[in-house]
Amino acid sequence: MSYEVLGGIIDVLISHINSLERSEKRIKDAESPSAIASVMLYKSWKASLLKITAKAKETYEEAKRGNKLAASIDSCALADMVNNVLISSNPEDPVFMELRPVLTYLKDIALASCSPDLQPTIQP
């Protein structure tokens, strides 16, 4: 995996988190049931994206340090985390519809990096 691509995806995720925060603040004081439901939806998505972003940053940092094994393990965990969000999301959720392409791309990149191209450390 090109870890520079992962860095770009992290930036996109952070942008979405910031957008969710702005939307949440904008409607937070409204007392209608739909506004309350929207705030709850935004908070839920923000929590999920923060976890995914933290794991993506961890993966990126491990790769940047040259630790291929740790980056590979983190990539597997990241792929599982993103896949769980994709599976459990409502396909008609407007936030999900906006994030689905980014999350799908992130999952595919993480899966591709899941098994490292490592040289054996113990020679027979």
PDB file of C-alpha atoms in Angstrom:
ATOM      1  CA  MET A   1       0.000   0.000   0.000  1.00  0.00           C
ATOM      2  CA  SER A   2       1.102   3.491  -0.638  1.00  0.00           C
ATOM      3  CA  TYR A   3       0.939   4.961   2.816  1.00  0.00           C
ATOM      4  CA  GLU A   4       0.810   8.458   1.317  1.00  0.00           C
ATOM      5  CA  VAL A   5      -2.654   7.506   0.050  1.00  0.00           C
ATOM      6  CA  LEU A   6      -3.590   6.522   3.595  1.00  0.00           C
ATOM      7  CA  GLY A   7      -2.411   9.952   4.764  1.00  0.00           C
ATOM      8  CA  GLY A   8      -4.737  11.568   2.217  1.00  0.00           C
ATOM      9  CA  ILE A   9      -7.663   9.447   3.369  1.00  0.00           C
ATOM     10  CA  ILE A  10      -6.945  10.464   6.968  1.00  0.00           C
ATOM     11  CA  ASP A  11      -7.237  14.098   5.884  1.00  0.00           C
ATOM     12  CA  VAL A  12     -10.585  13.365   4.202  1.00  0.00           C
ATOM     13  CA  LEU A  13     -11.873  11.616   7.341  1.00  0.00           C
ATOM     14  CA  ILE A  14     -10.812  14.549   9.516  1.00  0.00           C
ATOM     15  CA  SER A  15     -12.644  16.882   7.156  1.00  0.00           C
ATOM     16  CA  HIS A  16     -15.808  14.779   7.529  1.00  0.00           C
ATOM     17  CA  ILE A  17     -15.453  14.781  11.324  1.00  0.00           C
ATOM     18  CA  ASN A  18     -15.154  18.570  11.314  1.00  0.00           C
ATOM     19  CA  SER A  19     -18.190  18.842   9.048  1.00  0.00           C
ATOM     20  CA  LEU A  20     -20.213  16.625  11.397  1.00  0.00           C
ATOM     21  CA  GLU A  21     -19.183  18.797  14.352  1.00  0.00           C
ATOM     22  CA  ARG A  22     -20.299  21.947  12.547  1.00  0.00           C
ATOM     23  CA  SER A  23     -23.619  20.359  11.607  1.00  0.00           C
ATOM     24  CA  GLU A  24     -24.138  19.147  15.154  1.00  0.00           C
ATOM     25  CA  LYS A  25     -23.472  22.605  16.607  1.00  0.00           C
ATOM     26  CA  ARG A  26     -25.766  24.233  14.070  1.00  0.00           C
ATOM     27  CA  ILE A  27     -28.813  22.155  15.028  1.00  0.00           C
ATOM     28  CA  LYS A  28     -27.956  21.278  18.629  1.00  0.00           C
ATOM     29  CA  ASP A  29     -30.326  23.801  20.213  1.00  0.00           C
ATOM     30  CA  ALA A  30     -33.347  22.824  18.143  1.00  0.00           C
ATOM     31  CA  GLU A  31     -35.850  20.760  20.090  1.00  0.00           C
ATOM     32  CA  SER A  32     -37.733  19.031  17.308  1.00  0.00           C
ATOM     33  CA  PRO A  33     -37.582  15.223  17.241  1.00  0.00           C
ATOM     34  CA  SER A  34     -35.901  15.256  13.823  1.00  0.00           C
ATOM     35  CA  ALA A  35     -33.199  17.646  15.068  1.00  0.00           C
ATOM     36  CA  ILE A  36     -32.556  15.464  18.105  1.00  0.00           C
ATOM     37  CA  ALA A  37     -32.329  12.384  15.868  1.00  0.00           C
ATOM     38  CA  SER A  38     -29.904  14.193  13.572  1.00  0.00           C
ATOM     39  CA  VAL A  39     -27.677  15.199  16.473  1.00  0.00           C
ATOM     40  CA  MET A  40     -27.615  11.602  17.705  1.00  0.00           C
ATOM     41  CA  LEU A  41     -26.767  10.399  14.191  1.00  0.00           C
ATOM     42  CA  TYR A  42     -23.935  12.930  13.879  1.00  0.00           C
ATOM     43  CA  LYS A  43     -22.529  11.970  17.286  1.00  0.00           C
ATOM     44  CA  SER A  44     -22.615   8.290  16.389  1.00  0.00           C
ATOM     45  CA  TRP A  45     -20.861   8.862  13.081  1.00  0.00           C
ATOM     46  CA  LYS A  46     -18.329  11.178  14.684  1.00  0.00           C
ATOM     47  CA  ALA A  47     -17.446   8.490  17.257  1.00  0.00           C
ATOM     48  CA  SER A  48     -17.041   5.850  14.546  1.00  0.00           C
ATOM     49  CA  LEU A  49     -14.926   8.124  12.363  1.00  0.00           C
ATOM     50  CA  LEU A  50     -12.722   9.142  15.280  1.00  0.00           C
ATOM     51  CA  LYS A  51     -11.967   5.460  16.020  1.00  0.00           C
ATOM     52  CA  ILE A  52     -11.279   4.706  12.363  1.00  0.00           C
ATOM     53  CA  THR A  53      -9.096   7.791  11.994  1.00  0.00           C
ATOM     54  CA  ALA A  54      -7.093   6.910  15.112  1.00  0.00           C
ATOM     55  CA  LYS A  55      -6.412   3.396  13.779  1.00  0.00           C
ATOM     56  CA  ALA A  56      -5.541   4.774  10.327  1.00  0.00           C
ATOM     57  CA  LYS A  57      -3.089   7.236  11.922  1.00  0.00           C
ATOM     58  CA  GLU A  58      -1.545   4.414  13.946  1.00  0.00           C
ATOM     59  CA  THR A  59      -1.126   2.350  10.770  1.00  0.00           C
ATOM     60  CA  TYR A  60       0.353   5.316   8.923  1.00  0.00           C
ATOM     61  CA  GLU A  61       2.849   6.039  11.709  1.00  0.00           C
ATOM     62  CA  GLU A  62       3.976   2.396  11.907  1.00  0.00           C
ATOM     63  CA  ALA A  63       4.545   2.324   8.151  1.00  0.00           C
ATOM     64  CA  LYS A  64       6.354   5.647   8.265  1.00  0.00           C
ATOM     65  CA  ARG A  65       8.716   4.247  10.907  1.00  0.00           C
ATOM     66  CA  GLY A  66       9.384   1.249   8.653  1.00  0.00           C
ATOM     67  CA  ASN A  67       7.708  -1.311  10.896  1.00  0.00           C
ATOM     68  CA  LYS A  68       6.060  -3.396   8.169  1.00  0.00           C
ATOM     69  CA  LEU A  69       4.756  -6.102  10.486  1.00  0.00           C
ATOM     70  CA  ALA A  70       3.032  -3.659  12.853  1.00  0.00           C
ATOM     71  CA  ALA A  71       1.649  -1.684   9.896  1.00  0.00           C
ATOM     72  CA  SER A  72       0.308  -4.913   8.403  1.00  0.00           C
ATOM     73  CA  ILE A  73      -1.355  -5.946  11.664  1.00  0.00           C
ATOM     74  CA  ASP A  74      -2.826  -2.459  12.071  1.00  0.00           C
ATOM     75  CA  SER A  75      -4.047  -2.593   8.455  1.00  0.00           C
ATOM     76  CA  CYS A  76      -5.909  -5.835   9.156  1.00  0.00           C
ATOM     77  CA  ALA A  77      -7.531  -4.308  12.243  1.00  0.00           C
ATOM     78  CA  LEU A  78      -8.388  -1.161  10.290  1.00  0.00           C
ATOM     79  CA  ALA A  79      -9.993  -3.193   7.480  1.00  0.00           C
ATOM     80  CA  ASP A  80     -12.106  -5.097  10.033  1.00  0.00           C
ATOM     81  CA  MET A  81     -13.116  -1.888  11.789  1.00  0.00           C
ATOM     82  CA  VAL A  82     -14.181  -0.187   8.554  1.00  0.00           C
ATOM     83  CA  ASN A  83     -15.937  -3.307   7.311  1.00  0.00           C
ATOM     84  CA  ASN A  84     -17.982  -3.510  10.523  1.00  0.00           C
ATOM     85  CA  VAL A  85     -19.084   0.099  10.060  1.00  0.00           C
ATOM     86  CA  LEU A  86     -19.996  -0.546   6.426  1.00  0.00           C
ATOM     87  CA  ILE A  87     -22.003  -3.660   7.288  1.00  0.00           C
ATOM     88  CA  SER A  88     -23.853  -2.144  10.233  1.00  0.00           C
ATOM     89  CA  SER A  89     -24.778   1.140   8.541  1.00  0.00           C
ATOM     90  CA  ASN A  90     -28.182   1.927   7.129  1.00  0.00           C
ATOM     91  CA  PRO A  91     -27.767   2.252   3.343  1.00  0.00           C
ATOM     92  CA  GLU A  92     -30.283   5.112   3.314  1.00  0.00           C
ATOM     93  CA  ASP A  93     -28.494   7.097   6.021  1.00  0.00           C
ATOM     94  CA  PRO A  94     -27.434  10.387   4.369  1.00  0.00           C
ATOM     95  CA  VAL A  95     -24.113  10.475   6.236  1.00  0.00           C
ATOM     96  CA  PHE A  96     -23.378   6.895   5.171  1.00  0.00           C
ATOM     97  CA  MET A  97     -24.253   7.671   1.562  1.00  0.00           C
ATOM     98  CA  GLU A  98     -21.690  10.466   1.611  1.00  0.00           C
ATOM     99  CA  LEU A  99     -19.004   8.417   3.380  1.00  0.00           C
ATOM    100  CA  ARG A 100     -19.489   5.049   1.679  1.00  0.00           C
ATOM    101  CA  PRO A 101     -17.008   5.675  -1.183  1.00  0.00           C
ATOM    102  CA  VAL A 102     -14.279   6.860   1.205  1.00  0.00           C
ATOM    103  CA  LEU A 103     -14.858   4.017   3.656  1.00  0.00           C
ATOM    104  CA  THR A 104     -14.963   1.405   0.895  1.00  0.00           C
ATOM    105  CA  TYR A 105     -11.700   2.727  -0.561  1.00  0.00           C
ATOM    106  CA  LEU A 106     -10.100   2.751   2.880  1.00  0.00           C
ATOM    107  CA  LYS A 107     -11.203  -0.829   3.530  1.00  0.00           C
ATOM    108  CA  ASP A 108      -9.805  -1.973   0.169  1.00  0.00           C
ATOM    109  CA  ILE A 109      -6.470  -0.252   0.785  1.00  0.00           C
ATOM    110  CA  ALA A 110      -6.242  -1.673   4.303  1.00  0.00           C
ATOM    111  CA  LEU A 111      -7.042  -5.183   3.051  1.00  0.00           C
ATOM    112  CA  ALA A 112      -4.358  -4.915   0.386  1.00  0.00           C
ATOM    113  CA  SER A 113      -1.823  -4.048   3.093  1.00  0.00           C
ATOM    114  CA  CYS A 114      -2.974  -6.703   5.486  1.00  0.00           C
ATOM    115  CA  SER A 115      -0.250  -9.220   4.601  1.00  0.00           C
ATOM    116  CA  PRO A 116       3.189  -7.684   4.439  1.00  0.00           C
ATOM    117  CA  ASP A 117       5.881  -8.573   1.978  1.00  0.00           C
ATOM    118  CA  LEU A 118       8.367  -9.578   4.646  1.00  0.00           C
ATOM    119  CA  GLN A 119      11.603 -11.474   4.235  1.00  0.00           C
ATOM    120  CA  PRO A 120      11.944 -14.410   6.608  1.00  0.00           C
ATOM    121  CA  THR A 121      13.902 -13.483   9.690  1.00  0.00           C
ATOM    122  CA  ILE A 122      14.978 -17.043  10.511  1.00  0.00           C
ATOM    123  CA  GLN A 123      16.985 -18.830   7.841  1.00  0.00           C
ATOM    124  CA  PRO A 124      16.661 -22.636   7.649  1.00  0.00           C
TER     125      PRO A 124
END
